[in-house]
mmCIF file of C-alpha atoms in Angstrom:
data_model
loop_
_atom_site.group_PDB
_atom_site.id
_atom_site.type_symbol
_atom_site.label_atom_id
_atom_site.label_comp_id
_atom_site.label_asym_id
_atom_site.label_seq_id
_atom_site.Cartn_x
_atom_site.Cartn_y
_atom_site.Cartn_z
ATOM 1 C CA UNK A 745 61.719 -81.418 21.628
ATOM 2 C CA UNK A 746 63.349 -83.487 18.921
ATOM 3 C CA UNK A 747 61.636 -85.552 16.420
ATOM 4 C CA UNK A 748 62.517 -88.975 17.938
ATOM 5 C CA UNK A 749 60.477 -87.464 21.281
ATOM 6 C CA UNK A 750 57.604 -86.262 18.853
ATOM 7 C CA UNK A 751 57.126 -89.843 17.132
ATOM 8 C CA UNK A 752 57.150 -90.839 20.860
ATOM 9 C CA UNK A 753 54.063 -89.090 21.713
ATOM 10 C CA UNK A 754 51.811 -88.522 18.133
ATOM 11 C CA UNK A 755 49.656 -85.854 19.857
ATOM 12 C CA UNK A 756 52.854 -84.082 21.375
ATOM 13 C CA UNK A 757 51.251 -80.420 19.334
ATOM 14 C CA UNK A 758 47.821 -81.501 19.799
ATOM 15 C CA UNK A 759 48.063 -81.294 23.860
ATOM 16 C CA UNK A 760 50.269 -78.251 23.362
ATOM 17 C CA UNK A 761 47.510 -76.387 21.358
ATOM 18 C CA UNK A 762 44.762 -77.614 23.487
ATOM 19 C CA UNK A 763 45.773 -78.361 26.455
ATOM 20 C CA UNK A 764 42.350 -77.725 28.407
ATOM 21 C CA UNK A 765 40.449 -80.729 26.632
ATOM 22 C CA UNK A 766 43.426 -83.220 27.425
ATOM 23 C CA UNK A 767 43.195 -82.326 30.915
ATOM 24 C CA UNK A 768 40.205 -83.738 30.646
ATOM 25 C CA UNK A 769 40.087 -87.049 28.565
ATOM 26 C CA UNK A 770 44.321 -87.069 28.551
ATOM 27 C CA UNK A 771 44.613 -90.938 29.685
ATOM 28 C CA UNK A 772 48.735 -90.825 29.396
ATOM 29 C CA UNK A 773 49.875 -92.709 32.465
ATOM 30 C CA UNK A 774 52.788 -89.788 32.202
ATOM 31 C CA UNK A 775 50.447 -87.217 31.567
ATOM 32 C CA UNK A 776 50.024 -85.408 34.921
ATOM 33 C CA UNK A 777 46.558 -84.170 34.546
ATOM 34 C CA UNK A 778 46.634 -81.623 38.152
ATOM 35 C CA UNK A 779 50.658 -79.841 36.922
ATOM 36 C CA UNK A 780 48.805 -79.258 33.641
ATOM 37 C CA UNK A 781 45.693 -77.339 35.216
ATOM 38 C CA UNK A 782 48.240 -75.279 37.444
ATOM 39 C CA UNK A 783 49.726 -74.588 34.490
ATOM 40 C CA UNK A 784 47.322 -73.633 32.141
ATOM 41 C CA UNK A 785 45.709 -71.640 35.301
ATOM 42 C CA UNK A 786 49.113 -69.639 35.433
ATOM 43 C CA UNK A 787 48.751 -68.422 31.387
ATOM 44 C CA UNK A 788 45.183 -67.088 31.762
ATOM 45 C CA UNK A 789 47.075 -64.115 33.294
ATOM 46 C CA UNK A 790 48.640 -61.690 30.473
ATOM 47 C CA UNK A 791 49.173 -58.137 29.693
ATOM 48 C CA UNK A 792 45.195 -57.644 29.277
ATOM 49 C CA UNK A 793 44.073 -60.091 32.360
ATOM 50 C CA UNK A 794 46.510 -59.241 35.001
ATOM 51 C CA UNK A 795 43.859 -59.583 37.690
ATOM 52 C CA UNK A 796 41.300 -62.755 37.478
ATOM 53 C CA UNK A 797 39.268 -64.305 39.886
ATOM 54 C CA UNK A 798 38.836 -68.088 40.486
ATOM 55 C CA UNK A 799 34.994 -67.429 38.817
ATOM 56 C CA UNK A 800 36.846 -65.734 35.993
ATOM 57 C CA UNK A 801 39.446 -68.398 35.761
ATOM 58 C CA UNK A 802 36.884 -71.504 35.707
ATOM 59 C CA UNK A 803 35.402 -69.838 32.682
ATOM 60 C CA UNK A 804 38.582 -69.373 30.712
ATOM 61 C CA UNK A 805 39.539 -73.001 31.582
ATOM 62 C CA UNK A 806 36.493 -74.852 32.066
ATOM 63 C CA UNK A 807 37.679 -76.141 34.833
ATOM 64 C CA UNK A 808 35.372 -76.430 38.151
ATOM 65 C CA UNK A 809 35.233 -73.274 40.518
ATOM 66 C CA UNK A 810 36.521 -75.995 43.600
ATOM 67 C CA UNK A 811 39.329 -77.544 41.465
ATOM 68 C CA UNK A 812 40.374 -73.583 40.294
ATOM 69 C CA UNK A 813 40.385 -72.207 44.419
ATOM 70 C CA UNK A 814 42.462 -75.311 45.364
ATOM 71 C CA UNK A 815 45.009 -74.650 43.101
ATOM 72 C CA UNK A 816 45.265 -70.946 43.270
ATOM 73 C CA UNK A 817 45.532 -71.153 46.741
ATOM 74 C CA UNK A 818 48.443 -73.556 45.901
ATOM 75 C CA UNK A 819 50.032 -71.423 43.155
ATOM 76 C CA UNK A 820 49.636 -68.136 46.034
ATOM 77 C CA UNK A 821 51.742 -70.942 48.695
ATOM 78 C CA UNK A 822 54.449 -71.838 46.246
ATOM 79 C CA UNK A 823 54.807 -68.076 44.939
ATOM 80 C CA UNK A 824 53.462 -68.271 41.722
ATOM 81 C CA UNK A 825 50.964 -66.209 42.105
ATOM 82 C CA UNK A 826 49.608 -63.035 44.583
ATOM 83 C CA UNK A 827 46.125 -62.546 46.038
ATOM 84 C CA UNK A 828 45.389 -58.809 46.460
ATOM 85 C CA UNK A 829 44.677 -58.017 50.159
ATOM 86 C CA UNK A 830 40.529 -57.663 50.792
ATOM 87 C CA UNK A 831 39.790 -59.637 47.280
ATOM 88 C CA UNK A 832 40.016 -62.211 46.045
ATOM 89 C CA UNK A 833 41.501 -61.556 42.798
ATOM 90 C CA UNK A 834 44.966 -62.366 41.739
ATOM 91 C CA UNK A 835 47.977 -61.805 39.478
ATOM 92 C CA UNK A 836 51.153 -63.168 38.420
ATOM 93 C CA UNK A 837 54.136 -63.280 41.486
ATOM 94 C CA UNK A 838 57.324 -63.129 41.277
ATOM 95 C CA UNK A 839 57.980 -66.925 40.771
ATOM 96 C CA UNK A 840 56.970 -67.271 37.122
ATOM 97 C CA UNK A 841 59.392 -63.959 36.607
ATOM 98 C CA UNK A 842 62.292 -66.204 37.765
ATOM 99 C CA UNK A 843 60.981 -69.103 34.988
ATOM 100 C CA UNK A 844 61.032 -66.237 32.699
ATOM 101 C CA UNK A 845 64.383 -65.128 33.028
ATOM 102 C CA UNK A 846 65.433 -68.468 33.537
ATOM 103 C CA UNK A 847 64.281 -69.362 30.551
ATOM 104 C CA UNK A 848 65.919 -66.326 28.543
ATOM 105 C CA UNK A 849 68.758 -67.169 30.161
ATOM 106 C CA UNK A 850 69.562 -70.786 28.128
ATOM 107 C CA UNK A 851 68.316 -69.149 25.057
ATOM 108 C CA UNK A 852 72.649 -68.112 24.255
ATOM 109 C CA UNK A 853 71.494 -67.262 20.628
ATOM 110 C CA UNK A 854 70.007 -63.912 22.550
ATOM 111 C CA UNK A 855 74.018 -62.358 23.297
ATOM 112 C CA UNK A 856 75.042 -63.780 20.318
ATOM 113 C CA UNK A 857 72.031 -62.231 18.195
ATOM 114 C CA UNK A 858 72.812 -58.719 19.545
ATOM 115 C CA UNK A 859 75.648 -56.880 17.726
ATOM 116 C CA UNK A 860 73.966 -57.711 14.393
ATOM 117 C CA UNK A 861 70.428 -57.243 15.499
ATOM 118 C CA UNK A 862 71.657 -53.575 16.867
ATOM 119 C CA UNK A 863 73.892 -52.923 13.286
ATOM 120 C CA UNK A 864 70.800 -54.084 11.385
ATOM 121 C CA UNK A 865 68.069 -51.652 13.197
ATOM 122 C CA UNK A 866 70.723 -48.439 12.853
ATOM 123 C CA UNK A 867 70.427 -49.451 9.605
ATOM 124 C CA UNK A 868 66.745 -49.349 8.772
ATOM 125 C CA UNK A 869 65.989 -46.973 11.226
ATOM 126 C CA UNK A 870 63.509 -49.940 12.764
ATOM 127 C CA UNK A 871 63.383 -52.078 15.204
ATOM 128 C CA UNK A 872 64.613 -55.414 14.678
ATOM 129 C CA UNK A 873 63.163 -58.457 16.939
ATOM 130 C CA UNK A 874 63.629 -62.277 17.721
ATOM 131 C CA UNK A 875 61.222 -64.519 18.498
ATOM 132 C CA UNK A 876 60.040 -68.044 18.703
ATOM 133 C CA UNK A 877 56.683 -69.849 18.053
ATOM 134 C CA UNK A 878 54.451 -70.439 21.156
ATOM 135 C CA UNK A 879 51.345 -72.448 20.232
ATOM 136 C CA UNK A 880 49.556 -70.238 17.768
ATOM 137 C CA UNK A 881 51.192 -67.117 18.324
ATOM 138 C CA UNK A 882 54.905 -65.688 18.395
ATOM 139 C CA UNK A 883 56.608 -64.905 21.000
ATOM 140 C CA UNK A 884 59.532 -62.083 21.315
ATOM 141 C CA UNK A 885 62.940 -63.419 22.857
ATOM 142 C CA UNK A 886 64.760 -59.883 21.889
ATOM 143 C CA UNK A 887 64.316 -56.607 20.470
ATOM 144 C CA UNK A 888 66.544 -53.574 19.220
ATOM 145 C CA UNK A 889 64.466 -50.432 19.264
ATOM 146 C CA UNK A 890 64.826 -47.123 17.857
ATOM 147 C CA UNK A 891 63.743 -43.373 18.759
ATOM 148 C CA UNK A 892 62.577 -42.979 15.249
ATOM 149 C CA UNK A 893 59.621 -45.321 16.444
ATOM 150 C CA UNK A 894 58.553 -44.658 19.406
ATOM 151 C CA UNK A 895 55.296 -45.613 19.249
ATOM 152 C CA UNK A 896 55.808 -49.513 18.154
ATOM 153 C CA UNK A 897 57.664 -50.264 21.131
ATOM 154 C CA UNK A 898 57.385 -54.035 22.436
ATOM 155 C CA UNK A 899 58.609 -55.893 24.769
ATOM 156 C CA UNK A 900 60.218 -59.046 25.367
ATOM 157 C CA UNK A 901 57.603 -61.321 25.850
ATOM 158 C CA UNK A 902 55.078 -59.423 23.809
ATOM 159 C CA UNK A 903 53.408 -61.792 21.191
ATOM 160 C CA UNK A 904 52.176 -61.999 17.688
ATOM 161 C CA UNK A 905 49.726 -64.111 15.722
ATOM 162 C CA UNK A 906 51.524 -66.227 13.965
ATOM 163 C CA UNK A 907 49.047 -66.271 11.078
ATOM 164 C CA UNK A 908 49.473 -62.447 10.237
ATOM 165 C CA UNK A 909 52.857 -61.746 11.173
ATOM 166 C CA UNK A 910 55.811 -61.913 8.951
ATOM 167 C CA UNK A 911 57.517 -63.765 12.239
ATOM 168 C CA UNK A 912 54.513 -66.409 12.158
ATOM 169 C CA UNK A 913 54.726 -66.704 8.276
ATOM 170 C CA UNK A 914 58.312 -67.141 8.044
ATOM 171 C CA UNK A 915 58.452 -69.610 10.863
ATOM 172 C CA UNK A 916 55.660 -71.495 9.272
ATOM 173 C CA UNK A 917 57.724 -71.832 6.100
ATOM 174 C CA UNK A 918 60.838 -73.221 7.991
ATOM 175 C CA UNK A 919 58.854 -75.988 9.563
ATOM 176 C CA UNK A 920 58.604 -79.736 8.643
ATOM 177 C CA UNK A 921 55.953 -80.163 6.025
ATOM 178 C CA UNK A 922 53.687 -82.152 8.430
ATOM 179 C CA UNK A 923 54.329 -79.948 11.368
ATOM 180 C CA UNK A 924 53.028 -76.840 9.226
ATOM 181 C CA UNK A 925 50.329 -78.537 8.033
ATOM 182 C CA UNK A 926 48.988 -79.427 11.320
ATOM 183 C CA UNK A 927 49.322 -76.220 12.684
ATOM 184 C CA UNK A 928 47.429 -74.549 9.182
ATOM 185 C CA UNK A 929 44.717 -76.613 10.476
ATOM 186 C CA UNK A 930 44.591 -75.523 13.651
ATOM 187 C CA UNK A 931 44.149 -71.794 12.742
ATOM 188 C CA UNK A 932 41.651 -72.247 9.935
ATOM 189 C CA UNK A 933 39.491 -74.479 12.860
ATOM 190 C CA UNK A 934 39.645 -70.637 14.613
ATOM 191 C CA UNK A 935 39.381 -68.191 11.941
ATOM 192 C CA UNK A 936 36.758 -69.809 10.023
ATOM 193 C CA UNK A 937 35.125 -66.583 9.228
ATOM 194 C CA UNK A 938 38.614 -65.086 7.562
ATOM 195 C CA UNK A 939 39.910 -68.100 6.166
ATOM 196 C CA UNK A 940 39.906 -67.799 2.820
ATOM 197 C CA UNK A 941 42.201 -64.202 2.814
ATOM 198 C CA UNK A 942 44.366 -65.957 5.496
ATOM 199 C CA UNK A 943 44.810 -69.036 3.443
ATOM 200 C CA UNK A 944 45.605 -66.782 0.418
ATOM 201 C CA UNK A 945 47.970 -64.432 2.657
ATOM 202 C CA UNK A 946 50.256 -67.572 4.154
ATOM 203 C CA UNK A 947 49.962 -69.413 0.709
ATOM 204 C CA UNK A 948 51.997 -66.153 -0.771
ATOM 205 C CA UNK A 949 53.980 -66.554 2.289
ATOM 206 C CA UNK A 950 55.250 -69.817 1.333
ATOM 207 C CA UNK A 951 55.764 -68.773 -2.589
ATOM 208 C CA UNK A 952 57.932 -65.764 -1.245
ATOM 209 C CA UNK A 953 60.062 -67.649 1.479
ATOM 210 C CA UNK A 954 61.074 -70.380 -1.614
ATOM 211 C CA UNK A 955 61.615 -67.873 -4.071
ATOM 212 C CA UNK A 956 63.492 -64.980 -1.932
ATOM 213 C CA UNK A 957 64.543 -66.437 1.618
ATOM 214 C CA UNK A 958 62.081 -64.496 3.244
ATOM 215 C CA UNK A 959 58.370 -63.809 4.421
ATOM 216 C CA UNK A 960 56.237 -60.480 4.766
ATOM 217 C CA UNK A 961 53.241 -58.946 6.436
ATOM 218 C CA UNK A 962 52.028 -55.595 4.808
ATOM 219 C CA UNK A 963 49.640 -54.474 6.905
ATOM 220 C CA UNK A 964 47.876 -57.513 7.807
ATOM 221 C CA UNK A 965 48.946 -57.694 10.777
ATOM 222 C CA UNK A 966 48.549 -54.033 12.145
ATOM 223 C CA UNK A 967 46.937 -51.427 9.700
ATOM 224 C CA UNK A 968 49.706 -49.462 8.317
ATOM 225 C CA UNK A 969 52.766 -51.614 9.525
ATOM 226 C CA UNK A 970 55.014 -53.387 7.186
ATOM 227 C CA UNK A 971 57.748 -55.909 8.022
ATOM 228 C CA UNK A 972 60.012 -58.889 6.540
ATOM 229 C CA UNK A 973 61.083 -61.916 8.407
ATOM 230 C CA UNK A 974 63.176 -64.617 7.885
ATOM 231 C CA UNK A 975 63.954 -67.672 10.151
ATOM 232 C CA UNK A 976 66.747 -69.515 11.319
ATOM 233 C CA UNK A 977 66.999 -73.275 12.127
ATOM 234 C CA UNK A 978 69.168 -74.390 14.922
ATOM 235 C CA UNK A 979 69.776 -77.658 16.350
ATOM 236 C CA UNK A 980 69.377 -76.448 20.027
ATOM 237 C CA UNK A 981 66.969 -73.410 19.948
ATOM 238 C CA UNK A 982 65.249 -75.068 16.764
ATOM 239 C CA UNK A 983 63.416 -72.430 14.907
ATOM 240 C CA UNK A 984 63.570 -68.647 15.678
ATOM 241 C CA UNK A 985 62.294 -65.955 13.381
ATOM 242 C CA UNK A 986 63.987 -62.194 12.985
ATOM 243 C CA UNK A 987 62.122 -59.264 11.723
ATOM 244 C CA UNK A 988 62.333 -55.420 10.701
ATOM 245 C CA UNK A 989 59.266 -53.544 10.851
ATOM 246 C CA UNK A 990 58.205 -50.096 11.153
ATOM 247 C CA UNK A 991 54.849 -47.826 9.600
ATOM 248 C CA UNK A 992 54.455 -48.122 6.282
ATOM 249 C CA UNK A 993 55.678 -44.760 5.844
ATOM 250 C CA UNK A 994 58.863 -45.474 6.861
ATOM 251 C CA UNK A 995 59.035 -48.712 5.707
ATOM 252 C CA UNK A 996 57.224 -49.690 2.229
ATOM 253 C CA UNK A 997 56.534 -52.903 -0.029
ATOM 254 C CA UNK A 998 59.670 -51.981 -2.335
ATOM 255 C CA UNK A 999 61.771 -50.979 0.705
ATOM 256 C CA UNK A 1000 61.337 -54.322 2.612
ATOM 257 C CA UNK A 1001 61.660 -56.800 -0.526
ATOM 258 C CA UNK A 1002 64.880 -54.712 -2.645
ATOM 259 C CA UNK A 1003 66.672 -53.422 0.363
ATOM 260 C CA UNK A 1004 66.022 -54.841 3.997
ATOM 261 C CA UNK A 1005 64.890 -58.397 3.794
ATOM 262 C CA UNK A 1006 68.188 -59.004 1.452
ATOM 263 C CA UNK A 1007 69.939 -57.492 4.569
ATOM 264 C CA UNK A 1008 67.940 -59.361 6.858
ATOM 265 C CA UNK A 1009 68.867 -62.717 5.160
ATOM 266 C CA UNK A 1010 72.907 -61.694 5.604
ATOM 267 C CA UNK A 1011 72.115 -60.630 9.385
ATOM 268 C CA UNK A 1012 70.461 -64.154 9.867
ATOM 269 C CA UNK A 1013 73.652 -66.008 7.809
ATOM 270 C CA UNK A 1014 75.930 -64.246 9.915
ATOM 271 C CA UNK A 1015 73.791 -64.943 13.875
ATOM 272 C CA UNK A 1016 73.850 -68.604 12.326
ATOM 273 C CA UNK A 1017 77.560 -69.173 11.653
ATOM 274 C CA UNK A 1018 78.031 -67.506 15.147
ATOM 275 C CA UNK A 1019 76.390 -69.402 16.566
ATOM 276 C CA UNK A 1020 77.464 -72.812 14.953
ATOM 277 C CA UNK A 1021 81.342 -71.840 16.589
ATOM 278 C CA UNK A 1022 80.576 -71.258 19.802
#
């Protein structure tokens, strides 16, 4: 959405963030209260809740039990989603993977991302992802794996939080000063506990993307994995964030800020002026 749209609608990040509460009190005569609850009914399922139930779905939506049968028994009619014979749990149906691909589909800076993605992980012997912010959390677009780590496999679609992540940190520092700002709020109102290393941790974040071009996570975000990340701003896609990461004993602090996030800077130049002649 551009920034003309945003000005449009001042709470345009607000609703996205928490959509739940503005389903309730959202008095937008374009706000379409009942698409919003199918939505927001369709991302309580995920990798760790593939099967819910409309009790368990009322709970994580605060929506009423009624309301939540009506439109899961909507969501099952349209193909969105699949009740299990003899339950009455469901899970995700084929539908939403045709938005999904759909979706990956229009994202062109995917093919054109690919040859130096692929040089960049034979390179470091790492995998090397793409990804773009999703709410509070990052989401991958594409990754380049290698057999040299096995074990950190992820998948397209596969998130990260965007406050621990070199992805979320480096995206962070590419955004609009307000736009960042808002969104630093948002995670301090739900890590209130850990604030103070977090605020520290993205603070350092911001020093390193001004002074070096990019951001990095050593084991914040997973004990033991290191990674670099730097973003790249694009008119149509707006911002998406690459990374390199890989166990810290492949990949450590000097490795990341002498060798591969220089690297990963010229891989991002390079996807960008690709990108700017198609």
């Amino acid at each position: 959405m551009t920034s003309k749209n945003k000005s449009e609608n001042p709470n345009f990040d607000e609703i996205r963030l928490d959509p739940i509460s503005h389903i309730h009190r959202e008095n937008n005569p374009q706000f379409i209260a009942s698409i919003a609850r199918g939505l927001e009914i369709l991302r309580c399922f995920s990798s760790t809740n593939q099967l819910l139930g409309n009790q368990e779905i009322a709970q994580l939506t605060n929506l009423p039990k009624p309301t939540v049968a009506r439109i899961t028994s909507t969501l099952v009619s349209l193909g969105y989603l699949k009740q299990l014979p003899s339950t009455t749990k469901y899970l995700l149906d084929i539908g939403v993977l045709a938005l999904g691909y759909a979706a990956l589909a229009n994202i062109s800076a995917r093919t054109q991302a690919q040859p130096f993605m692929e040089e960049m992980s034979r390179y470091a012997q790492a995998p090397v992802a793409m990804a773009t912010r999703d709410r509070l959390t990052m989401m991958y677009l594409n990754v380049v794996h290698t057999d040299s780590t096995l074990t950190m496999r992820r998948p397209v679609g596969s998130t990260l939080p965007i406050h621990s992540s070199a992805m979320g940190r480096a995206c962070l520092a590419a955004m609009e000063t307000k736009e960042r700002e808002y969104l630093i709020e948002a995670i301090r109102k739900r890590n209130l506990d850990n604030w103070p290393a977090i605020k520290r941790n993205l603070e350092r974040s911001l020093r390193d993307y001004h002074d070096y071009g990019y951001c990095l996570s050593i084991g914040d975000w997973a004990k033991d994995v290191n990674s670099v990340a730097v973003p790249l701003i694009h008119s149509k896609h707006g911002i998406l964030v690459f990374n390199c990461g890989a166990p810290s004993y492949l990949l450590d602090q000097d490795k990341l800020e002498n060798e591969i996030g220089p690297r990963l800077i010229h891989m991002v130049n390079n996807i960008s002026a690709s990108l700017n002649n198609m």
